[in-house]
């Protein structure tokens, strides 16, 4: 009986070890799976660091919580072989310069590719620039995706469709609903989601429409914004330029505009920039959508962020023009289809 | 017995999972390889630019831009200069429609960082568009472009040795200050033997106009307006080798040409349709757009200025 009991005991011990072994083997594939899944989920909308930037730039990207060995699932490496030309890369990323987060809402129309192309040519000259392009569309269009990929810039591609009942109707000048607000708000929430408020990342947010014209100097002026900086904007509001009114102490006391100068913030979208920390610390601050007419939407954001006395005037105390509110004509396409001429599938 | 069975199933499970994992890893590897290949390509091209910029025997591109004073002039020139800053070996010839060079353009060019030549040529009153005239009524910029050509010919005659050799290879392009140019366009036109052509977007009432290419030659033109013109193309749709301009002194723009015939008045001195060199992937890509900028509404400003209340006229816009 004792030998039988001993054998049973041994048998009991061995199953125990086998148990553990079996348990280990069961758990191993699951842990492998989970690690793979982590890698996959590690990069949803985060821009991939371009390998030809310096190592310092990668360190600077920690604010975006980038995974160094990030494999981009959503970037198809298309026809790199067919591109014979050379694109100028943006200037190397610097460790000391605050990042400029430039938010550009865009929508599909014949001149869209042209507008984005020439805006790209300007932005490619600015160091430490992160471009957030937000399409007004149901899904990201191939044209914009390809254009952004080919620039070599640090960019984030987003999209949100403005509901049809809120979109401006046939007349492009129907200002009953401010254009681009939903898209700008999406970009702001992206920044809030992806950048930790407590990180050492220094940045400035600027709203750049795709049809305006920007001087290179403008970006350097806004880079050192502490709270909200302001400057004149040319060719807007029916005037040669609109500008903040500065008193002798260099403080903003009002607005030199024709249209309702009594507005709390009588400034155009292109006329101000906000420090990123301010955006992150006031998560409820955004562009109001309902009941806000065009030319008041800028105020709807700024009122939650800053008071008049906190505004920092730039551009030589608001006496220089560094940005123009240019608008591009709608091209006449009336000859399409006439006499059998059709454009076919060429991308324009 | 139960233990052993469990172990077997565990092994089977482990085997299948690791097999799936292996397949997944191979797919990832494949993607990584193609991504690396792409990056390699981009890096090689990047090296090429830096080499291109340092090389001195790369053909120079002379860009002639007529310009005239209006509210959006500085804005247009600014964003145009940003495009040119990316193009190596580019020489910008800006010709103002003015009796003398203006301070705005002079200061602007000096600060632009580009290699430039600043000229001026006033359009005679009878050829000038009046306020309220539609833009297509009279051909614009003919005198200014001719002035640019004159300067080039003068320079060509005076050049010798290495400089003369460089001019032999150079290309001339007419770039209006309100169009939009992609960077590839300049690399396409850089190696032009005689006259090279490509599609232009948003022109002629169409999404694009282009030469139609068969067997590598231009056989006709896809255009929505008067296709029977000798060269139904837009100014932005062709570039000419400097050598041909220097050897064809009679080639110039006819300021009295009929609407839409300005380009033809110049090109017919230089080339026939057969000799045109199609670029941009045999004229299947749009690399330049004929954008036009809206005239900003200044009614209130004008009224205010009369009252002395408008924006400060000393501030340059």
PDB file of C-alpha atoms in Angstrom, chain A residues 15-16 18-19 21-23 25-26 28-30 32-33 36-37 39-40 48-52 69-75 77 80-89 110-111 113-115 117-118 120-122 124-125 149-150 152 173 210-216 234-242 256 258-259 319-321 324 326-339 341-348, chain B residues 3-4 6-7 10-11 13-14 17-18 21 24-25 28 31-32 34-39 41-43 45-46 48-50 52 71-72 74-76 78-79 81-83 85-88 177-184 187-188 199 201-208 210 221-227 280-281 283-287 289 291-302 304-305 310-317:
ATOM      1  CA  UNK A  15       1.257  16.246 -12.885  1.00  0.00           C
ATOM      2  CA  UNK A  16       1.856  19.391 -10.791  1.00  0.00           C
ATOM      3  CA  UNK A  18       3.281  19.285 -15.946  1.00  0.00           C
ATOM      4  CA  UNK A  19       0.417  21.489 -14.899  1.00  0.00           C
ATOM      5  CA  UNK A  21       4.399  23.606 -17.802  1.00  0.00           C
ATOM      6  CA  UNK A  22       1.076  23.303 -19.561  1.00  0.00           C
ATOM      7  CA  UNK A  23      -0.125  26.570 -18.064  1.00  0.00           C
ATOM      8  CA  UNK A  25       2.584  26.965 -22.754  1.00  0.00           C
ATOM      9  CA  UNK A  26      -1.019  28.101 -22.774  1.00  0.00           C
ATOM     10  CA  UNK A  28       2.895  32.039 -24.025  1.00  0.00           C
ATOM     11  CA  UNK A  29       1.003  32.407 -27.323  1.00  0.00           C
ATOM     12  CA  UNK A  30      -1.413  34.860 -25.753  1.00  0.00           C
ATOM     13  CA  UNK A  32       2.919  36.985 -27.983  1.00  0.00           C
ATOM     14  CA  UNK A  33      -0.412  37.944 -29.476  1.00  0.00           C
ATOM     15  CA  UNK A  36       1.908  42.065 -31.560  1.00  0.00           C
ATOM     16  CA  UNK A  37      -1.417  43.765 -30.997  1.00  0.00           C
ATOM     17  CA  UNK A  39       2.651  47.201 -31.813  1.00  0.00           C
ATOM     18  CA  UNK A  40      -0.238  47.466 -34.203  1.00  0.00           C
ATOM     19  CA  UNK A  48       5.904  58.748 -38.549  1.00  0.00           C
ATOM     20  CA  UNK A  49       9.326  60.279 -37.995  1.00  0.00           C
ATOM     21  CA  UNK A  50      11.130  60.482 -41.302  1.00  0.00           C
ATOM     22  CA  UNK A  51      14.323  58.536 -41.056  1.00  0.00           C
ATOM     23  CA  UNK A  52      16.479  61.213 -42.563  1.00  0.00           C
ATOM     24  CA  UNK A  69       9.725  50.903 -34.231  1.00  0.00           C
ATOM     25  CA  UNK A  70       6.328  52.010 -35.392  1.00  0.00           C
ATOM     26  CA  UNK A  71       5.183  50.185 -38.472  1.00  0.00           C
ATOM     27  CA  UNK A  72       2.819  52.261 -40.505  1.00  0.00           C
ATOM     28  CA  UNK A  73      -0.037  50.108 -41.622  1.00  0.00           C
ATOM     29  CA  UNK A  74      -1.899  52.872 -43.352  1.00  0.00           C
ATOM     30  CA  UNK A  75       0.880  54.250 -45.513  1.00  0.00           C
ATOM     31  CA  UNK A  77       4.512  53.117 -50.346  1.00  0.00           C
ATOM     32  CA  UNK A  80       8.269  56.164 -55.096  1.00  0.00           C
ATOM     33  CA  UNK A  81      10.156  54.810 -58.057  1.00  0.00           C
ATOM     34  CA  UNK A  82       8.139  56.853 -60.508  1.00  0.00           C
ATOM     35  CA  UNK A  83       8.869  60.171 -58.868  1.00  0.00           C
ATOM     36  CA  UNK A  84      11.856  61.404 -60.780  1.00  0.00           C
ATOM     37  CA  UNK A  85      11.918  64.815 -59.223  1.00  0.00           C
ATOM     38  CA  UNK A  86      13.375  65.956 -56.046  1.00  0.00           C
ATOM     39  CA  UNK A  87      11.353  67.437 -53.311  1.00  0.00           C
ATOM     40  CA  UNK A  88      12.957  69.824 -50.963  1.00  0.00           C
ATOM     41  CA  UNK A  89      12.619  68.486 -47.490  1.00  0.00           C
ATOM     42  CA  UNK A 110     -11.226  72.455 -58.493  1.00  0.00           C
ATOM     43  CA  UNK A 111      -8.509  74.704 -57.061  1.00  0.00           C
ATOM     44  CA  UNK A 113      -4.794  70.813 -55.202  1.00  0.00           C
ATOM     45  CA  UNK A 114      -3.327  74.067 -56.469  1.00  0.00           C
ATOM     46  CA  UNK A 115      -3.995  75.865 -53.165  1.00  0.00           C
ATOM     47  CA  UNK A 117       0.504  72.875 -53.440  1.00  0.00           C
ATOM     48  CA  UNK A 118       1.456  76.492 -53.065  1.00  0.00           C
ATOM     49  CA  UNK A 120       3.072  73.473 -49.113  1.00  0.00           C
ATOM     50  CA  UNK A 121       5.780  75.380 -50.948  1.00  0.00           C
ATOM     51  CA  UNK A 122       5.575  78.070 -48.270  1.00  0.00           C
ATOM     52  CA  UNK A 124       8.308  73.638 -46.474  1.00  0.00           C
ATOM     53  CA  UNK A 125      10.525  76.618 -45.692  1.00  0.00           C
ATOM     54  CA  UNK A 149       2.906  62.111 -48.174  1.00  0.00           C
ATOM     55  CA  UNK A 150       5.004  63.539 -50.996  1.00  0.00           C
ATOM     56  CA  UNK A 152       8.090  64.950 -46.596  1.00  0.00           C
ATOM     57  CA  UNK A 173     -20.357  84.204 -49.726  1.00  0.00           C
ATOM     58  CA  UNK A 210      -5.473  77.192 -47.613  1.00  0.00           C
ATOM     59  CA  UNK A 211      -6.087  80.259 -49.773  1.00  0.00           C
ATOM     60  CA  UNK A 212      -4.320  82.942 -47.731  1.00  0.00           C
ATOM     61  CA  UNK A 213      -0.765  84.116 -48.331  1.00  0.00           C
ATOM     62  CA  UNK A 214       1.820  84.011 -45.551  1.00  0.00           C
ATOM     63  CA  UNK A 215       5.186  85.690 -45.185  1.00  0.00           C
ATOM     64  CA  UNK A 216       7.985  83.516 -43.795  1.00  0.00           C
ATOM     65  CA  UNK A 234      -4.263  92.604 -45.161  1.00  0.00           C
ATOM     66  CA  UNK A 235      -7.128  92.599 -47.662  1.00  0.00           C
ATOM     67  CA  UNK A 236      -9.857  91.689 -45.231  1.00  0.00           C
ATOM     68  CA  UNK A 237     -13.026  93.306 -43.958  1.00  0.00           C
ATOM     69  CA  UNK A 238     -13.266  95.602 -46.950  1.00  0.00           C
ATOM     70  CA  UNK A 239     -10.075  97.396 -45.968  1.00  0.00           C
ATOM     71  CA  UNK A 240      -6.481  97.340 -47.136  1.00  0.00           C
ATOM     72  CA  UNK A 241      -5.783  95.791 -43.778  1.00  0.00           C
ATOM     73  CA  UNK A 242      -7.362  95.240 -40.378  1.00  0.00           C
ATOM     74  CA  UNK A 256      -9.062  99.012 -36.277  1.00  0.00           C
ATOM     75  CA  UNK A 258     -14.744  98.612 -40.268  1.00  0.00           C
ATOM     76  CA  UNK A 259     -17.012  95.749 -39.425  1.00  0.00           C
ATOM     77  CA  UNK A 319       2.538  98.081 -38.116  1.00  0.00           C
ATOM     78  CA  UNK A 320       3.775  95.508 -40.652  1.00  0.00           C
ATOM     79  CA  UNK A 321       1.757  93.297 -42.944  1.00  0.00           C
ATOM     80  CA  UNK A 324      -2.788  88.585 -46.747  1.00  0.00           C
ATOM     81  CA  UNK A 326      -6.183  86.435 -50.538  1.00  0.00           C
ATOM     82  CA  UNK A 327      -9.069  84.571 -52.146  1.00  0.00           C
ATOM     83  CA  UNK A 328      -8.812  82.530 -55.311  1.00  0.00           C
ATOM     84  CA  UNK A 329     -11.321  82.988 -58.089  1.00  0.00           C
ATOM     85  CA  UNK A 330     -13.590  80.142 -58.897  1.00  0.00           C
ATOM     86  CA  UNK A 331     -12.315  78.909 -62.267  1.00  0.00           C
ATOM     87  CA  UNK A 332     -14.683  79.018 -65.179  1.00  0.00           C
ATOM     88  CA  UNK A 333     -15.209  75.424 -66.264  1.00  0.00           C
ATOM     89  CA  UNK A 334     -18.032  76.031 -68.673  1.00  0.00           C
ATOM     90  CA  UNK A 335     -16.241  74.536 -71.634  1.00  0.00           C
ATOM     91  CA  UNK A 336     -16.094  71.096 -70.082  1.00  0.00           C
ATOM     92  CA  UNK A 337     -18.114  68.695 -72.136  1.00  0.00           C
ATOM     93  CA  UNK A 338     -18.579  71.084 -75.014  1.00  0.00           C
ATOM     94  CA  UNK A 339     -17.809  69.823 -78.488  1.00  0.00           C
ATOM     95  CA  UNK A 341     -14.031  67.631 -74.989  1.00  0.00           C
ATOM     96  CA  UNK A 342     -13.886  65.836 -71.715  1.00  0.00           C
ATOM     97  CA  UNK A 343     -11.275  65.881 -69.038  1.00  0.00           C
ATOM     98  CA  UNK A 344     -11.235  62.197 -68.309  1.00  0.00           C
ATOM     99  CA  UNK A 345      -9.402  60.935 -65.306  1.00  0.00           C
ATOM    100  CA  UNK A 346      -6.507  63.348 -65.010  1.00  0.00           C
ATOM    101  CA  UNK A 347      -6.111  64.608 -61.490  1.00  0.00           C
ATOM    102  CA  UNK A 348      -6.259  68.386 -61.265  1.00  0.00           C
TER     103      UNK A 348
ATOM    104  CA  UNK B   3      -2.961  15.531 -18.138  1.00  0.00           C
ATOM    105  CA  UNK B   4      -1.407  14.080 -21.196  1.00  0.00           C
ATOM    106  CA  UNK B   6      -4.244  18.546 -22.098  1.00  0.00           C
ATOM    107  CA  UNK B   7      -0.590  18.781 -22.962  1.00  0.00           C
ATOM    108  CA  UNK B  10      -1.712  22.763 -25.579  1.00  0.00           C
ATOM    109  CA  UNK B  11       1.050  21.880 -27.978  1.00  0.00           C
ATOM    110  CA  UNK B  13      -2.695  25.273 -29.791  1.00  0.00           C
ATOM    111  CA  UNK B  14       0.813  26.611 -29.349  1.00  0.00           C
ATOM    112  CA  UNK B  17      -0.702  30.237 -32.751  1.00  0.00           C
ATOM    113  CA  UNK B  18       2.994  30.432 -33.499  1.00  0.00           C
ATOM    114  CA  UNK B  21       2.287  34.624 -35.638  1.00  0.00           C
ATOM    115  CA  UNK B  24       1.825  37.783 -39.518  1.00  0.00           C
ATOM    116  CA  UNK B  25       5.476  38.605 -38.895  1.00  0.00           C
ATOM    117  CA  UNK B  28       4.962  42.843 -41.467  1.00  0.00           C
ATOM    118  CA  UNK B  31       5.654  45.822 -45.508  1.00  0.00           C
ATOM    119  CA  UNK B  32       8.765  47.005 -43.735  1.00  0.00           C
ATOM    120  CA  UNK B  34       8.726  48.016 -49.102  1.00  0.00           C
ATOM    121  CA  UNK B  35       8.681  50.915 -46.695  1.00  0.00           C
ATOM    122  CA  UNK B  36      12.456  50.835 -46.411  1.00  0.00           C
ATOM    123  CA  UNK B  37      12.715  50.696 -50.153  1.00  0.00           C
ATOM    124  CA  UNK B  38      10.529  53.771 -50.370  1.00  0.00           C
ATOM    125  CA  UNK B  39      12.633  55.552 -47.780  1.00  0.00           C
ATOM    126  CA  UNK B  41      14.356  56.083 -52.816  1.00  0.00           C
ATOM    127  CA  UNK B  42      13.476  59.279 -51.020  1.00  0.00           C
ATOM    128  CA  UNK B  43      16.922  59.464 -49.445  1.00  0.00           C
ATOM    129  CA  UNK B  45      16.477  61.722 -54.252  1.00  0.00           C
ATOM    130  CA  UNK B  46      17.360  63.896 -51.306  1.00  0.00           C
ATOM    131  CA  UNK B  48      20.383  64.167 -55.594  1.00  0.00           C
ATOM    132  CA  UNK B  49      18.954  67.589 -54.658  1.00  0.00           C
ATOM    133  CA  UNK B  50      21.869  68.509 -52.534  1.00  0.00           C
ATOM    134  CA  UNK B  52      21.973  69.198 -57.869  1.00  0.00           C
ATOM    135  CA  UNK B  71      -3.428  95.314 -53.929  1.00  0.00           C
ATOM    136  CA  UNK B  72      -2.551  91.638 -54.155  1.00  0.00           C
ATOM    137  CA  UNK B  74       3.021  91.768 -52.900  1.00  0.00           C
ATOM    138  CA  UNK B  75       1.071  88.711 -51.739  1.00  0.00           C
ATOM    139  CA  UNK B  76       1.329  87.091 -55.185  1.00  0.00           C
ATOM    140  CA  UNK B  78       5.600  86.499 -51.920  1.00  0.00           C
ATOM    141  CA  UNK B  79       4.041  83.112 -52.441  1.00  0.00           C
ATOM    142  CA  UNK B  81       9.047  83.433 -54.352  1.00  0.00           C
ATOM    143  CA  UNK B  82       8.442  80.659 -51.827  1.00  0.00           C
ATOM    144  CA  UNK B  83       8.026  78.208 -54.680  1.00  0.00           C
ATOM    145  CA  UNK B  85      13.242  79.149 -53.237  1.00  0.00           C
ATOM    146  CA  UNK B  86      13.002  75.369 -53.624  1.00  0.00           C
ATOM    147  CA  UNK B  87      14.264  75.309 -57.217  1.00  0.00           C
ATOM    148  CA  UNK B  88      18.040  75.185 -57.666  1.00  0.00           C
ATOM    149  CA  UNK B 177       2.538  85.952 -60.770  1.00  0.00           C
ATOM    150  CA  UNK B 178      -0.879  84.536 -59.981  1.00  0.00           C
ATOM    151  CA  UNK B 179      -0.485  80.970 -61.243  1.00  0.00           C
ATOM    152  CA  UNK B 180       0.431  78.009 -59.069  1.00  0.00           C
ATOM    153  CA  UNK B 181       3.506  75.927 -59.865  1.00  0.00           C
ATOM    154  CA  UNK B 182       4.520  72.585 -58.432  1.00  0.00           C
ATOM    155  CA  UNK B 183       8.180  71.891 -57.825  1.00  0.00           C
ATOM    156  CA  UNK B 184       8.322  68.983 -60.280  1.00  0.00           C
ATOM    157  CA  UNK B 187      12.701  69.728 -63.168  1.00  0.00           C
ATOM    158  CA  UNK B 188      10.562  68.685 -66.122  1.00  0.00           C
ATOM    159  CA  UNK B 199      -0.762  70.269 -69.469  1.00  0.00           C
ATOM    160  CA  UNK B 201      -4.896  72.997 -65.107  1.00  0.00           C
ATOM    161  CA  UNK B 202      -7.989  75.195 -64.770  1.00  0.00           C
ATOM    162  CA  UNK B 203      -7.617  77.121 -68.021  1.00  0.00           C
ATOM    163  CA  UNK B 204      -9.622  77.688 -71.172  1.00  0.00           C
ATOM    164  CA  UNK B 205     -12.874  76.965 -69.386  1.00  0.00           C
ATOM    165  CA  UNK B 206     -11.767  73.407 -68.714  1.00  0.00           C
ATOM    166  CA  UNK B 207     -10.298  71.400 -65.889  1.00  0.00           C
ATOM    167  CA  UNK B 208      -7.112  71.314 -67.907  1.00  0.00           C
ATOM    168  CA  UNK B 210      -3.065  69.700 -72.781  1.00  0.00           C
ATOM    169  CA  UNK B 221      -4.235  69.888 -78.599  1.00  0.00           C
ATOM    170  CA  UNK B 222      -7.002  69.141 -76.135  1.00  0.00           C
ATOM    171  CA  UNK B 223      -8.507  72.527 -75.483  1.00  0.00           C
ATOM    172  CA  UNK B 224     -11.986  73.913 -74.986  1.00  0.00           C
ATOM    173  CA  UNK B 225     -11.513  77.117 -76.903  1.00  0.00           C
ATOM    174  CA  UNK B 226     -10.458  77.780 -80.480  1.00  0.00           C
ATOM    175  CA  UNK B 227      -8.393  74.649 -81.058  1.00  0.00           C
ATOM    176  CA  UNK B 280       5.009  65.576 -67.520  1.00  0.00           C
ATOM    177  CA  UNK B 281       4.729  61.898 -68.376  1.00  0.00           C
ATOM    178  CA  UNK B 283       1.449  65.277 -70.999  1.00  0.00           C
ATOM    179  CA  UNK B 284      -0.641  63.218 -68.630  1.00  0.00           C
ATOM    180  CA  UNK B 285       0.097  65.069 -65.386  1.00  0.00           C
ATOM    181  CA  UNK B 286      -1.020  68.507 -64.316  1.00  0.00           C
ATOM    182  CA  UNK B 287       1.934  70.289 -62.698  1.00  0.00           C
ATOM    183  CA  UNK B 289      -2.566  75.578 -62.498  1.00  0.00           C
ATOM    184  CA  UNK B 291      -5.227  80.116 -60.727  1.00  0.00           C
ATOM    185  CA  UNK B 292      -6.523  83.675 -60.542  1.00  0.00           C
ATOM    186  CA  UNK B 293      -6.804  85.747 -57.389  1.00  0.00           C
ATOM    187  CA  UNK B 294      -9.982  87.661 -56.582  1.00  0.00           C
ATOM    188  CA  UNK B 295      -9.814  91.378 -56.562  1.00  0.00           C
ATOM    189  CA  UNK B 296     -10.383  92.388 -52.939  1.00  0.00           C
ATOM    190  CA  UNK B 297     -13.423  94.596 -52.381  1.00  0.00           C
ATOM    191  CA  UNK B 298     -12.305  98.020 -51.291  1.00  0.00           C
ATOM    192  CA  UNK B 299     -15.452 100.110 -51.685  1.00  0.00           C
ATOM    193  CA  UNK B 300     -15.553 100.985 -48.032  1.00  0.00           C
ATOM    194  CA  UNK B 301     -11.875 101.703 -47.908  1.00  0.00           C
ATOM    195  CA  UNK B 302     -12.175 104.161 -50.783  1.00  0.00           C
ATOM    196  CA  UNK B 304     -13.187 106.031 -45.782  1.00  0.00           C
ATOM    197  CA  UNK B 305      -9.989 107.320 -47.340  1.00  0.00           C
ATOM    198  CA  UNK B 310      -9.183 104.498 -43.820  1.00  0.00           C
ATOM    199  CA  UNK B 311      -6.269 102.223 -43.010  1.00  0.00           C
ATOM    200  CA  UNK B 312      -2.916 103.921 -42.829  1.00  0.00           C
ATOM    201  CA  UNK B 313      -1.707 104.386 -46.410  1.00  0.00           C
ATOM    202  CA  UNK B 314       1.894 104.381 -45.200  1.00  0.00           C
ATOM    203  CA  UNK B 315       1.658 100.723 -44.295  1.00  0.00           C
ATOM    204  CA  UNK B 316       2.761  98.685 -47.306  1.00  0.00           C
ATOM    205  CA  UNK B 317       0.311  95.975 -48.300  1.00  0.00           C
TER     206      UNK B 317
END
